[in-house]
Amino acid sequence: MIWKILEKRIYNPYSEISQTVVLQGESGKLYAGVRIENLSFPLTMDAVAVAVSSCLSEGDRPAELFMPDRPDRLTQSWCAEFSISCTRGNPPNGELFDPVVPKGENEPLTLLKKTVEHAHVPNSDFRVAALIETDDGYVTGANIETEAWVNGLCAERVALAKTIASGIDTIRGIHIYAPKADFLSPCGACRQVLIEHLQHHPVLLYYNDGTITEYFTSHLLPFHFNSAWLKRKKRN
Ligand code: THU
């Protein structure tokens, strides 16, 4: 039944590929991981990347990964790098972790400053935090780096991935903070990923001097890559 719940959260408009995992953190919390495709295929996020970065960005440590299928190479490499044991089968019974921090509990900047501490940045030492604002609150994300730089995820994508993997579809905007940035702005890859889920939504950038600048996703990436050709033909 857990896999049925997670299958509904997969974002795969371009393929029939389904990937779901559940990661148990050292805290005992169960983090959801689902495949999140992108129109620009190489920007697709793998279920294991989503689950591991969700766990780390909460300040938790990944312990055991559960999946319905045999682990593929990418899954094996995440498990090796973060010393995660990998089990084919169901996770222990329990509620999946709900990442939403209710509004009013924290100001966005306070939450961003807490979240940035969870960034995993052995390569860059450059911490970034992001919050996806939903109707009910905020979902946090921090940048997660891997030995093979290409598998890591920016803070913006971690926050978005956690939101989607949690089955939330009331996204209102994104807040971003990087303590070491003189001028802050999301990278091109994140813009392409964000635009697929936040078409005309506010992007708020926070600076150390208390300044906030606001843009819209659609203004940050005019002429983004788009094509109806790549949409999967729905089977009846
Ligand atoms: N990074 C982000 O998290 N967001 C951005 O928009 C740009 C870059 C991260 C990725 C990597 O961990 C570090 O900053 C240096 O590139």
JSON list of C-alpha atoms and ligand atoms in Angstrom, two decimals:
[
{"chain": "A", "resi": 1, "resn": "MET", "atom": "CA", "xyz": [0.00, 0.00, 0.00]},
{"chain": "A", "resi": 2, "resn": "ILE", "atom": "CA", "xyz": [2.86, 2.39, 0.69]},
{"chain": "A", "resi": 3, "resn": "TRP", "atom": "CA", "xyz": [4.03, 1.91, -2.91]},
{"chain": "A", "resi": 4, "resn": "LYS", "atom": "CA", "xyz": [0.53, 2.67, -4.22]},
{"chain": "A", "resi": 5, "resn": "ILE", "atom": "CA", "xyz": [0.51, 5.95, -2.29]},
{"chain": "A", "resi": 6, "resn": "LEU", "atom": "CA", "xyz": [3.94, 6.90, -3.60]},
{"chain": "A", "resi": 7, "resn": "GLU", "atom": "CA", "xyz": [3.13, 5.90, -7.18]},
{"chain": "A", "resi": 8, "resn": "LYS", "atom": "CA", "xyz": [0.47, 8.62, -7.26]},
{"chain": "A", "resi": 9, "resn": "ARG", "atom": "CA", "xyz": [3.15, 11.18, -6.40]},
{"chain": "A", "resi": 10, "resn": "ILE", "atom": "CA", "xyz": [5.56, 10.23, -9.20]},
{"chain": "A", "resi": 11, "resn": "TYR", "atom": "CA", "xyz": [5.94, 12.98, -11.79]},
{"chain": "A", "resi": 12, "resn": "ASN", "atom": "CA", "xyz": [6.58, 11.16, -15.06]},
{"chain": "A", "resi": 13, "resn": "PRO", "atom": "CA", "xyz": [4.70, 12.90, -17.87]},
{"chain": "A", "resi": 14, "resn": "TYR", "atom": "CA", "xyz": [7.38, 11.86, -20.39]},
{"chain": "A", "resi": 15, "resn": "SER", "atom": "CA", "xyz": [7.80, 8.14, -19.73]},
{"chain": "A", "resi": 16, "resn": "GLU", "atom": "CA", "xyz": [6.22, 5.02, -18.26]},
{"chain": "A", "resi": 17, "resn": "ILE", "atom": "CA", "xyz": [9.09, 4.71, -15.81]},
{"chain": "A", "resi": 18, "resn": "SER", "atom": "CA", "xyz": [8.04, 4.45, -12.20]},
{"chain": "A", "resi": 19, "resn": "GLN", "atom": "CA", "xyz": [10.45, 4.69, -9.28]},
{"chain": "A", "resi": 20, "resn": "THR", "atom": "CA", "xyz": [9.56, 4.85, -5.61]},
{"chain": "A", "resi": 21, "resn": "VAL", "atom": "CA", "xyz": [11.68, 4.42, -2.50]},
{"chain": "A", "resi": 22, "resn": "VAL", "atom": "CA", "xyz": [11.33, 5.00, 1.23]},
{"chain": "A", "resi": 23, "resn": "LEU", "atom": "CA", "xyz": [14.38, 6.02, 3.23]},
{"chain": "A", "resi": 24, "resn": "GLN", "atom": "CA", "xyz": [14.55, 5.61, 6.98]},
{"chain": "A", "resi": 25, "resn": "GLY", "atom": "CA", "xyz": [16.71, 8.17, 8.72]},
{"chain": "A", "resi": 26, "resn": "GLU", "atom": "CA", "xyz": [18.69, 7.56, 11.90]},
{"chain": "A", "resi": 27, "resn": "SER", "atom": "CA", "xyz": [15.89, 9.50, 13.65]},
{"chain": "A", "resi": 28, "resn": "GLY", "atom": "CA", "xyz": [13.46, 6.75, 12.57]},
{"chain": "A", "resi": 29, "resn": "LYS", "atom": "CA", "xyz": [11.60, 9.13, 10.21]},
{"chain": "A", "resi": 30, "resn": "LEU", "atom": "CA", "xyz": [10.50, 7.73, 6.85]},
{"chain": "A", "resi": 31, "resn": "TYR", "atom": "CA", "xyz": [11.32, 9.94, 3.85]},
{"chain": "A", "resi": 32, "resn": "ALA", "atom": "CA", "xyz": [9.50, 9.54, 0.53]},
{"chain": "A", "resi": 33, "resn": "GLY", "atom": "CA", "xyz": [11.38, 9.33, -2.76]},
{"chain": "A", "resi": 34, "resn": "VAL", "atom": "CA", "xyz": [9.74, 9.36, -6.19]},
{"chain": "A", "resi": 35, "resn": "ARG", "atom": "CA", "xyz": [10.96, 9.91, -9.73]},
{"chain": "A", "resi": 36, "resn": "ILE", "atom": "CA", "xyz": [10.51, 13.53, -10.82]},
{"chain": "A", "resi": 37, "resn": "GLU", "atom": "CA", "xyz": [11.04, 13.97, -14.54]},
{"chain": "A", "resi": 38, "resn": "ASN", "atom": "CA", "xyz": [11.84, 17.14, -16.40]},
{"chain": "A", "resi": 39, "resn": "LEU", "atom": "CA", "xyz": [11.07, 18.18, -19.95]},
{"chain": "A", "resi": 40, "resn": "SER", "atom": "CA", "xyz": [14.82, 18.54, -20.31]},
{"chain": "A", "resi": 41, "resn": "PHE", "atom": "CA", "xyz": [15.40, 14.86, -19.54]},
{"chain": "A", "resi": 42, "resn": "PRO", "atom": "CA", "xyz": [18.89, 15.11, -17.94]},
{"chain": "A", "resi": 43, "resn": "LEU", "atom": "CA", "xyz": [17.38, 17.33, -15.20]},
{"chain": "A", "resi": 44, "resn": "THR", "atom": "CA", "xyz": [15.19, 14.46, -14.00]},
{"chain": "A", "resi": 45, "resn": "MET", "atom": "CA", "xyz": [15.56, 13.63, -10.31]},
{"chain": "A", "resi": 46, "resn": "ASP", "atom": "CA", "xyz": [15.89, 10.01, -9.34]},
{"chain": "A", "resi": 47, "resn": "ALA", "atom": "CA", "xyz": [13.78, 8.61, -6.45]},
{"chain": "A", "resi": 48, "resn": "VAL", "atom": "CA", "xyz": [16.84, 7.81, -4.35]},
{"chain": "A", "resi": 49, "resn": "ALA", "atom": "CA", "xyz": [18.34, 11.30, -4.85]},
{"chain": "A", "resi": 50, "resn": "VAL", "atom": "CA", "xyz": [15.02, 12.80, -3.75]},
{"chain": "A", "resi": 51, "resn": "ALA", "atom": "CA", "xyz": [14.82, 10.65, -0.61]},
{"chain": "A", "resi": 52, "resn": "VAL", "atom": "CA", "xyz": [18.47, 11.06, 0.45]},
{"chain": "A", "resi": 53, "resn": "SER", "atom": "CA", "xyz": [18.51, 14.83, -0.10]},
{"chain": "A", "resi": 54, "resn": "SER", "atom": "CA", "xyz": [15.18, 15.16, 1.75]},
{"chain": "A", "resi": 55, "resn": "CYS", "atom": "CA", "xyz": [16.63, 13.32, 4.74]},
{"chain": "A", "resi": 56, "resn": "LEU", "atom": "CA", "xyz": [19.95, 15.23, 4.81]},
{"chain": "A", "resi": 57, "resn": "SER", "atom": "CA", "xyz": [18.27, 18.60, 4.37]},
{"chain": "A", "resi": 58, "resn": "GLU", "atom": "CA", "xyz": [16.23, 17.90, 7.52]},
{"chain": "A", "resi": 59, "resn": "GLY", "atom": "CA", "xyz": [19.48, 17.50, 9.45]},
{"chain": "A", "resi": 60, "resn": "ASP", "atom": "CA", "xyz": [18.90, 13.73, 9.67]},
{"chain": "A", "resi": 61, "resn": "ARG", "atom": "CA", "xyz": [21.29, 10.96, 8.53]},
{"chain": "A", "resi": 62, "resn": "PRO", "atom": "CA", "xyz": [20.15, 8.32, 6.03]},
{"chain": "A", "resi": 63, "resn": "ALA", "atom": "CA", "xyz": [20.19, 4.77, 7.46]},
{"chain": "A", "resi": 64, "resn": "GLU", "atom": "CA", "xyz": [18.17, 2.25, 5.45]},
{"chain": "A", "resi": 65, "resn": "LEU", "atom": "CA", "xyz": [16.62, 2.42, 1.99]},
{"chain": "A", "resi": 66, "resn": "PHE", "atom": "CA", "xyz": [13.56, 0.33, 1.09]},
{"chain": "A", "resi": 67, "resn": "MET", "atom": "CA", "xyz": [12.44, -0.21, -2.48]},
{"chain": "A", "resi": 68, "resn": "PRO", "atom": "CA", "xyz": [10.05, -2.50, -4.34]},
{"chain": "A", "resi": 69, "resn": "ASP", "atom": "CA", "xyz": [12.59, -3.28, -7.09]},
{"chain": "A", "resi": 70, "resn": "ARG", "atom": "CA", "xyz": [16.22, -4.28, -7.23]},
{"chain": "A", "resi": 71, "resn": "PRO", "atom": "CA", "xyz": [18.57, -1.29, -6.71]},
{"chain": "A", "resi": 72, "resn": "ASP", "atom": "CA", "xyz": [20.04, 0.07, -9.95]},
{"chain": "A", "resi": 73, "resn": "ARG", "atom": "CA", "xyz": [23.58, 1.43, -10.28]},
{"chain": "A", "resi": 74, "resn": "LEU", "atom": "CA", "xyz": [22.64, 4.97, -9.31]},
{"chain": "A", "resi": 75, "resn": "THR", "atom": "CA", "xyz": [20.88, 3.75, -6.17]},
{"chain": "A", "resi": 76, "resn": "GLN", "atom": "CA", "xyz": [23.91, 1.63, -5.31]},
{"chain": "A", "resi": 77, "resn": "SER", "atom": "CA", "xyz": [26.22, 4.62, -5.67]},
{"chain": "A", "resi": 78, "resn": "TRP", "atom": "CA", "xyz": [24.10, 6.79, -3.31]},
{"chain": "A", "resi": 79, "resn": "CYS", "atom": "CA", "xyz": [23.96, 3.91, -0.81]},
{"chain": "A", "resi": 80, "resn": "ALA", "atom": "CA", "xyz": [27.74, 3.40, -0.97]},
{"chain": "A", "resi": 81, "resn": "GLU", "atom": "CA", "xyz": [28.52, 7.10, -0.59]},
{"chain": "A", "resi": 82, "resn": "PHE", "atom": "CA", "xyz": [26.23, 7.66, 2.39]},
{"chain": "A", "resi": 83, "resn": "SER", "atom": "CA", "xyz": [26.66, 4.18, 3.99]},
{"chain": "A", "resi": 84, "resn": "ILE", "atom": "CA", "xyz": [22.99, 3.35, 3.57]},
{"chain": "A", "resi": 85, "resn": "SER", "atom": "CA", "xyz": [21.86, -0.26, 3.73]},
{"chain": "A", "resi": 86, "resn": "CYS", "atom": "CA", "xyz": [19.57, -1.16, 0.90]},
{"chain": "A", "resi": 87, "resn": "THR", "atom": "CA", "xyz": [16.60, -3.53, 1.31]},
{"chain": "A", "resi": 88, "resn": "ARG", "atom": "CA", "xyz": [14.30, -4.83, -1.39]},
{"chain": "A", "resi": 89, "resn": "GLY", "atom": "CA", "xyz": [10.92, -4.87, 0.31]},
{"chain": "A", "resi": 90, "resn": "ASN", "atom": "CA", "xyz": [8.52, -2.82, 2.41]},
{"chain": "A", "resi": 91, "resn": "PRO", "atom": "CA", "xyz": [9.62, -0.23, 4.96]},
{"chain": "A", "resi": 92, "resn": "PRO", "atom": "CA", "xyz": [8.57, -0.58, 8.60]},
{"chain": "A", "resi": 93, "resn": "ASN", "atom": "CA", "xyz": [4.99, 0.48, 9.30]},
{"chain": "A", "resi": 94, "resn": "GLY", "atom": "CA", "xyz": [4.56, 4.14, 10.09]},
{"chain": "A", "resi": 95, "resn": "GLU", "atom": "CA", "xyz": [3.57, 7.50, 8.70]},
{"chain": "A", "resi": 96, "resn": "LEU", "atom": "CA", "xyz": [5.72, 9.08, 6.02]},
{"chain": "A", "resi": 97, "resn": "PHE", "atom": "CA", "xyz": [7.50, 12.22, 7.21]},
{"chain": "A", "resi": 98, "resn": "ASP", "atom": "CA", "xyz": [5.47, 15.40, 6.55]},
{"chain": "A", "resi": 99, "resn": "PRO", "atom": "CA", "xyz": [7.99, 18.17, 5.72]},
{"chain": "A", "resi": 100, "resn": "VAL", "atom": "CA", "xyz": [5.63, 21.16, 5.95]},
{"chain": "A", "resi": 101, "resn": "VAL", "atom": "CA", "xyz": [6.62, 23.74, 8.58]},
{"chain": "A", "resi": 102, "resn": "PRO", "atom": "CA", "xyz": [3.41, 25.62, 9.40]},
{"chain": "A", "resi": 103, "resn": "LYS", "atom": "CA", "xyz": [3.27, 29.35, 8.63]},
{"chain": "A", "resi": 104, "resn": "GLY", "atom": "CA", "xyz": [3.59, 31.52, 11.71]},
{"chain": "A", "resi": 105, "resn": "GLU", "atom": "CA", "xyz": [5.99, 29.11, 13.42]},
{"chain": "A", "resi": 106, "resn": "ASN", "atom": "CA", "xyz": [8.98, 30.82, 11.78]},
{"chain": "A", "resi": 107, "resn": "GLU", "atom": "CA", "xyz": [9.63, 33.85, 9.59]},
{"chain": "A", "resi": 108, "resn": "PRO", "atom": "CA", "xyz": [10.99, 32.69, 6.19]},
{"chain": "A", "resi": 109, "resn": "LEU", "atom": "CA", "xyz": [14.46, 34.16, 6.86]},
{"chain": "A", "resi": 110, "resn": "THR", "atom": "CA", "xyz": [14.70, 32.48, 10.28]},
{"chain": "A", "resi": 111, "resn": "LEU", "atom": "CA", "xyz": [13.77, 29.16, 8.71]},
{"chain": "A", "resi": 112, "resn": "LEU", "atom": "CA", "xyz": [16.23, 29.71, 5.84]},
{"chain": "A", "resi": 113, "resn": "LYS", "atom": "CA", "xyz": [19.03, 30.38, 8.32]},
{"chain": "A", "resi": 114, "resn": "LYS", "atom": "CA", "xyz": [18.23, 27.16, 10.21]},
{"chain": "A", "resi": 115, "resn": "THR", "atom": "CA", "xyz": [17.96, 25.14, 6.99]},
{"chain": "A", "resi": 116, "resn": "VAL", "atom": "CA", "xyz": [21.26, 26.34, 5.56]},
{"chain": "A", "resi": 117, "resn": "GLU", "atom": "CA", "xyz": [23.01, 24.54, 8.43]},
{"chain": "A", "resi": 118, "resn": "HIS", "atom": "CA", "xyz": [21.82, 21.25, 6.90]},
{"chain": "A", "resi": 119, "resn": "ALA", "atom": "CA", "xyz": [23.52, 21.80, 3.55]},
{"chain": "A", "resi": 120, "resn": "HIS", "atom": "CA", "xyz": [25.91, 18.96, 2.70]},
{"chain": "A", "resi": 121, "resn": "VAL", "atom": "CA", "xyz": [28.73, 20.80, 0.96]},
{"chain": "A", "resi": 122, "resn": "PRO", "atom": "CA", "xyz": [32.03, 18.85, 1.15]},
{"chain": "A", "resi": 123, "resn": "ASN", "atom": "CA", "xyz": [33.03, 20.10, -2.33]},
{"chain": "A", "resi": 124, "resn": "SER", "atom": "CA", "xyz": [32.10, 23.77, -2.34]},
{"chain": "A", "resi": 125, "resn": "ASP", "atom": "CA", "xyz": [31.56, 24.86, 1.26]},
{"chain": "A", "resi": 126, "resn": "PHE", "atom": "CA", "xyz": [28.89, 27.09, -0.30]},
{"chain": "A", "resi": 127, "resn": "ARG", "atom": "CA", "xyz": [25.62, 26.71, 1.55]},
{"chain": "A", "resi": 128, "resn": "VAL", "atom": "CA", "xyz": [22.25, 27.47, 0.02]},
{"chain": "A", "resi": 129, "resn": "ALA", "atom": "CA", "xyz": [18.76, 27.11, 1.51]},
{"chain": "A", "resi": 130, "resn": "ALA", "atom": "CA", "xyz": [15.37, 27.29, -0.17]},
{"chain": "A", "resi": 131, "resn": "LEU", "atom": "CA", "xyz": [11.76, 27.16, 0.98]},
{"chain": "A", "resi": 132, "resn": "ILE", "atom": "CA", "xyz": [8.86, 26.16, -1.19]},
{"chain": "A", "resi": 133, "resn": "GLU", "atom": "CA", "xyz": [5.84, 28.07, 0.08]},
{"chain": "A", "resi": 134, "resn": "THR", "atom": "CA", "xyz": [2.62, 26.06, 0.06]},
{"chain": "A", "resi": 135, "resn": "ASP", "atom": "CA", "xyz": [-0.90, 26.96, 1.23]},
{"chain": "A", "resi": 136, "resn": "ASP", "atom": "CA", "xyz": [-0.12, 25.51, 4.66]},
{"chain": "A", "resi": 137, "resn": "GLY", "atom": "CA", "xyz": [3.52, 26.45, 5.24]},
{"chain": "A", "resi": 138, "resn": "TYR", "atom": "CA", "xyz": [7.04, 25.94, 3.98]},
{"chain": "A", "resi": 139, "resn": "VAL", "atom": "CA", "xyz": [9.01, 22.93, 2.75]},
{"chain": "A", "resi": 140, "resn": "THR", "atom": "CA", "xyz": [12.73, 23.38, 3.33]},
{"chain": "A", "resi": 141, "resn": "GLY", "atom": "CA", "xyz": [15.63, 22.39, 1.09]},
{"chain": "A", "resi": 142, "resn": "ALA", "atom": "CA", "xyz": [19.43, 22.68, 1.33]},
{"chain": "A", "resi": 143, "resn": "ASN", "atom": "CA", "xyz": [22.04, 21.92, -1.31]},
{"chain": "A", "resi": 144, "resn": "ILE", "atom": "CA", "xyz": [23.36, 18.36, -1.23]},
{"chain": "A", "resi": 145, "resn": "GLU", "atom": "CA", "xyz": [26.67, 17.55, -2.91]},
{"chain": "A", "resi": 146, "resn": "THR", "atom": "CA", "xyz": [28.03, 14.14, -3.89]},
{"chain": "A", "resi": 147, "resn": "GLU", "atom": "CA", "xyz": [31.54, 12.93, -4.73]},
{"chain": "A", "resi": 148, "resn": "ALA", "atom": "CA", "xyz": [30.49, 12.80, -8.38]},
{"chain": "A", "resi": 149, "resn": "TRP", "atom": "CA", "xyz": [29.45, 16.44, -8.60]},
{"chain": "A", "resi": 150, "resn": "VAL", "atom": "CA", "xyz": [26.84, 15.69, -11.28]},
{"chain": "A", "resi": 151, "resn": "ASN", "atom": "CA", "xyz": [24.56, 13.78, -8.89]},
{"chain": "A", "resi": 152, "resn": "GLY", "atom": "CA", "xyz": [24.22, 16.56, -6.35]},
{"chain": "A", "resi": 153, "resn": "LEU", "atom": "CA", "xyz": [21.15, 18.80, -6.09]},
{"chain": "A", "resi": 154, "resn": "CYS", "atom": "CA", "xyz": [20.78, 22.55, -5.55]},
{"chain": "A", "resi": 155, "resn": "ALA", "atom": "CA", "xyz": [18.74, 23.73, -2.58]},
{"chain": "A", "resi": 156, "resn": "GLU", "atom": "CA", "xyz": [15.89, 24.87, -4.84]},
{"chain": "A", "resi": 157, "resn": "ARG", "atom": "CA", "xyz": [15.51, 21.43, -6.38]},
{"chain": "A", "resi": 158, "resn": "VAL", "atom": "CA", "xyz": [15.71, 19.69, -3.00]},
{"chain": "A", "resi": 159, "resn": "ALA", "atom": "CA", "xyz": [12.86, 21.84, -1.65]},
{"chain": "A", "resi": 160, "resn": "LEU", "atom": "CA", "xyz": [10.79, 21.26, -4.77]},
{"chain": "A", "resi": 161, "resn": "ALA", "atom": "CA", "xyz": [11.49, 17.51, -4.83]},
{"chain": "A", "resi": 162, "resn": "LYS", "atom": "CA", "xyz": [10.50, 17.14, -1.17]},
{"chain": "A", "resi": 163, "resn": "THR", "atom": "CA", "xyz": [7.27, 19.01, -1.87]},
{"chain": "A", "resi": 164, "resn": "ILE", "atom": "CA", "xyz": [6.34, 16.82, -4.85]},
{"chain": "A", "resi": 165, "resn": "ALA", "atom": "CA", "xyz": [7.36, 13.59, -3.11]},
{"chain": "A", "resi": 166, "resn": "SER", "atom": "CA", "xyz": [5.07, 14.59, -0.23]},
{"chain": "A", "resi": 167, "resn": "GLY", "atom": "CA", "xyz": [2.11, 14.80, -2.58]},
{"chain": "A", "resi": 168, "resn": "ILE", "atom": "CA", "xyz": [1.67, 18.57, -2.14]},
{"chain": "A", "resi": 169, "resn": "ASP", "atom": "CA", "xyz": [0.29, 20.46, -5.14]},
{"chain": "A", "resi": 170, "resn": "THR", "atom": "CA", "xyz": [-0.45, 23.89, -3.72]},
{"chain": "A", "resi": 171, "resn": "ILE", "atom": "CA", "xyz": [2.86, 25.58, -4.47]},
{"chain": "A", "resi": 172, "resn": "ARG", "atom": "CA", "xyz": [2.77, 29.37, -4.02]},
{"chain": "A", "resi": 173, "resn": "GLY", "atom": "CA", "xyz": [6.38, 30.46, -4.50]},
{"chain": "A", "resi": 174, "resn": "ILE", "atom": "CA", "xyz": [10.01, 29.95, -3.48]},
{"chain": "A", "resi": 175, "resn": "HIS", "atom": "CA", "xyz": [12.33, 31.74, -1.01]},
{"chain": "A", "resi": 176, "resn": "ILE", "atom": "CA", "xyz": [16.13, 31.41, -1.42]},
{"chain": "A", "resi": 177, "resn": "TYR", "atom": "CA", "xyz": [19.11, 32.32, 0.77]},
{"chain": "A", "resi": 178, "resn": "ALA", "atom": "CA", "xyz": [22.88, 31.78, 0.49]},
{"chain": "A", "resi": 179, "resn": "PRO", "atom": "CA", "xyz": [24.92, 33.42, 3.29]},
{"chain": "A", "resi": 180, "resn": "LYS", "atom": "CA", "xyz": [28.09, 33.70, 1.16]},
{"chain": "A", "resi": 181, "resn": "ALA", "atom": "CA", "xyz": [26.42, 35.08, -1.99]},
{"chain": "A", "resi": 182, "resn": "ASP", "atom": "CA", "xyz": [27.07, 38.71, -2.93]},
{"chain": "A", "resi": 183, "resn": "PHE", "atom": "CA", "xyz": [24.42, 38.52, -5.57]},
{"chain": "A", "resi": 184, "resn": "LEU", "atom": "CA", "xyz": [22.01, 35.62, -5.37]},
{"chain": "A", "resi": 185, "resn": "SER", "atom": "CA", "xyz": [20.03, 34.11, -8.20]},
{"chain": "A", "resi": 186, "resn": "PRO", "atom": "CA", "xyz": [18.96, 30.53, -8.98]},
{"chain": "A", "resi": 187, "resn": "CYS", "atom": "CA", "xyz": [21.07, 28.64, -11.53]},
{"chain": "A", "resi": 188, "resn": "GLY", "atom": "CA", "xyz": [19.82, 27.94, -15.04]},
{"chain": "A", "resi": 189, "resn": "ALA", "atom": "CA", "xyz": [19.11, 24.26, -14.36]},
{"chain": "A", "resi": 190, "resn": "CYS", "atom": "CA", "xyz": [16.96, 25.13, -11.34]},
{"chain": "A", "resi": 191, "resn": "ARG", "atom": "CA", "xyz": [15.07, 27.73, -13.38]},
{"chain": "A", "resi": 192, "resn": "GLN", "atom": "CA", "xyz": [14.20, 25.10, -15.98]},
{"chain": "A", "resi": 193, "resn": "VAL", "atom": "CA", "xyz": [13.04, 22.71, -13.25]},
{"chain": "A", "resi": 194, "resn": "LEU", "atom": "CA", "xyz": [11.14, 25.39, -11.30]},
{"chain": "A", "resi": 195, "resn": "ILE", "atom": "CA", "xyz": [9.28, 26.69, -14.35]},
{"chain": "A", "resi": 196, "resn": "GLU", "atom": "CA", "xyz": [7.70, 23.28, -14.88]},
{"chain": "A", "resi": 197, "resn": "HIS", "atom": "CA", "xyz": [6.02, 23.44, -11.46]},
{"chain": "A", "resi": 198, "resn": "LEU", "atom": "CA", "xyz": [5.86, 27.20, -10.76]},
{"chain": "A", "resi": 199, "resn": "GLN", "atom": "CA", "xyz": [4.82, 28.88, -14.01]},
{"chain": "A", "resi": 200, "resn": "HIS", "atom": "CA", "xyz": [4.29, 32.43, -12.78]},
{"chain": "A", "resi": 201, "resn": "HIS", "atom": "CA", "xyz": [5.15, 32.39, -9.11]},
{"chain": "A", "resi": 202, "resn": "PRO", "atom": "CA", "xyz": [7.20, 34.70, -6.90]},
{"chain": "A", "resi": 203, "resn": "VAL", "atom": "CA", "xyz": [10.91, 33.97, -6.33]},
{"chain": "A", "resi": 204, "resn": "LEU", "atom": "CA", "xyz": [12.11, 35.83, -3.22]},
{"chain": "A", "resi": 205, "resn": "LEU", "atom": "CA", "xyz": [15.86, 36.28, -2.75]},
{"chain": "A", "resi": 206, "resn": "TYR", "atom": "CA", "xyz": [17.12, 37.10, 0.78]},
{"chain": "A", "resi": 207, "resn": "TYR", "atom": "CA", "xyz": [20.36, 38.95, 1.53]},
{"chain": "A", "resi": 208, "resn": "ASN", "atom": "CA", "xyz": [22.41, 39.24, 4.70]},
{"chain": "A", "resi": 209, "resn": "ASP", "atom": "CA", "xyz": [21.68, 42.95, 5.03]},
{"chain": "A", "resi": 210, "resn": "GLY", "atom": "CA", "xyz": [17.97, 42.22, 5.33]},
{"chain": "A", "resi": 211, "resn": "THR", "atom": "CA", "xyz": [17.16, 43.15, 1.72]},
{"chain": "A", "resi": 212, "resn": "ILE", "atom": "CA", "xyz": [14.72, 40.95, -0.18]},
{"chain": "A", "resi": 213, "resn": "THR", "atom": "CA", "xyz": [14.26, 41.09, -3.95]},
{"chain": "A", "resi": 214, "resn": "GLU", "atom": "CA", "xyz": [11.30, 39.54, -5.72]},
{"chain": "A", "resi": 215, "resn": "TYR", "atom": "CA", "xyz": [11.05, 38.21, -9.26]},
{"chain": "A", "resi": 216, "resn": "PHE", "atom": "CA", "xyz": [8.71, 35.86, -11.06]},
{"chain": "A", "resi": 217, "resn": "THR", "atom": "CA", "xyz": [9.73, 32.45, -12.38]},
{"chain": "A", "resi": 218, "resn": "SER", "atom": "CA", "xyz": [8.48, 33.38, -15.85]},
{"chain": "A", "resi": 219, "resn": "HIS", "atom": "CA", "xyz": [10.69, 36.52, -15.87]},
{"chain": "A", "resi": 220, "resn": "LEU", "atom": "CA", "xyz": [13.76, 34.60, -14.71]},
{"chain": "A", "resi": 221, "resn": "LEU", "atom": "CA", "xyz": [13.58, 32.20, -17.65]},
{"chain": "A", "resi": 222, "resn": "PRO", "atom": "CA", "xyz": [12.06, 33.69, -20.80]},
{"chain": "A", "resi": 223, "resn": "PHE", "atom": "CA", "xyz": [12.08, 31.33, -23.81]},
{"chain": "A", "resi": 224, "resn": "HIS", "atom": "CA", "xyz": [12.58, 28.29, -21.60]},
{"chain": "A", "resi": 225, "resn": "PHE", "atom": "CA", "xyz": [12.80, 24.93, -23.32]},
{"chain": "A", "resi": 226, "resn": "ASN", "atom": "CA", "xyz": [9.35, 23.57, -24.11]},
{"chain": "A", "resi": 227, "resn": "SER", "atom": "CA", "xyz": [7.88, 21.09, -26.57]},
{"chain": "A", "resi": 228, "resn": "ALA", "atom": "CA", "xyz": [4.60, 19.21, -26.73]},
{"chain": "A", "resi": 229, "resn": "TRP", "atom": "CA", "xyz": [6.45, 16.50, -28.69]},
{"chain": "A", "resi": 230, "resn": "LEU", "atom": "CA", "xyz": [7.93, 15.04, -25.56]},
{"chain": "A", "resi": 231, "resn": "LYS", "atom": "CA", "xyz": [4.66, 14.54, -23.68]},
{"chain": "A", "resi": 232, "resn": "ARG", "atom": "CA", "xyz": [3.86, 10.86, -23.27]},
{"chain": "A", "resi": 233, "resn": "LYS", "atom": "CA", "xyz": [0.78, 9.65, -25.10]},
{"chain": "A", "resi": 234, "resn": "LYS", "atom": "CA", "xyz": [-1.65, 8.67, -22.36]},
{"chain": "A", "resi": 235, "resn": "ARG", "atom": "CA", "xyz": [-2.79, 5.05, -22.51]},
{"chain": "A", "resi": 236, "resn": "ASN", "atom": "CA", "xyz": [-6.50, 4.42, -22.05]},
{"chain": "B", "resi": 1, "resn": "THU", "atom": "N1", "xyz": [23.69, 25.96, -5.62]},
{"chain": "B", "resi": 1, "resn": "THU", "atom": "C1", "xyz": [22.41, 25.98, -5.18]},
{"chain": "B", "resi": 1, "resn": "THU", "atom": "O1", "xyz": [22.06, 25.27, -4.23]},
{"chain": "B", "resi": 1, "resn": "THU", "atom": "N2", "xyz": [21.52, 26.79, -5.81]},
{"chain": "B", "resi": 1, "resn": "THU", "atom": "C2", "xyz": [21.84, 27.59, -6.89]},
{"chain": "B", "resi": 1, "resn": "THU", "atom": "O2", "xyz": [20.97, 28.24, -7.44]},
{"chain": "B", "resi": 1, "resn": "THU", "atom": "C3", "xyz": [23.22, 27.66, -7.36]},
{"chain": "B", "resi": 1, "resn": "THU", "atom": "C4", "xyz": [24.18, 26.73, -6.74]},
{"chain": "B", "resi": 1, "resn": "THU", "atom": "C5", "xyz": [24.65, 25.07, -4.93]},
{"chain": "B", "resi": 1, "resn": "THU", "atom": "C6", "xyz": [25.06, 23.88, -5.74]},
{"chain": "B", "resi": 1, "resn": "THU", "atom": "C7", "xyz": [26.41, 23.53, -5.13]},
{"chain": "B", "resi": 1, "resn": "THU", "atom": "O3", "xyz": [26.19, 22.71, -4.01]},
{"chain": "B", "resi": 1, "resn": "THU", "atom": "C8", "xyz": [26.96, 24.86, -4.68]},
{"chain": "B", "resi": 1, "resn": "THU", "atom": "O4", "xyz": [25.84, 25.77, -4.64]},
{"chain": "B", "resi": 1, "resn": "THU", "atom": "C9", "xyz": [28.03, 25.42, -5.60]},
{"chain": "B", "resi": 1, "resn": "THU", "atom": "O5", "xyz": [27.65, 25.36, -6.92]}
]
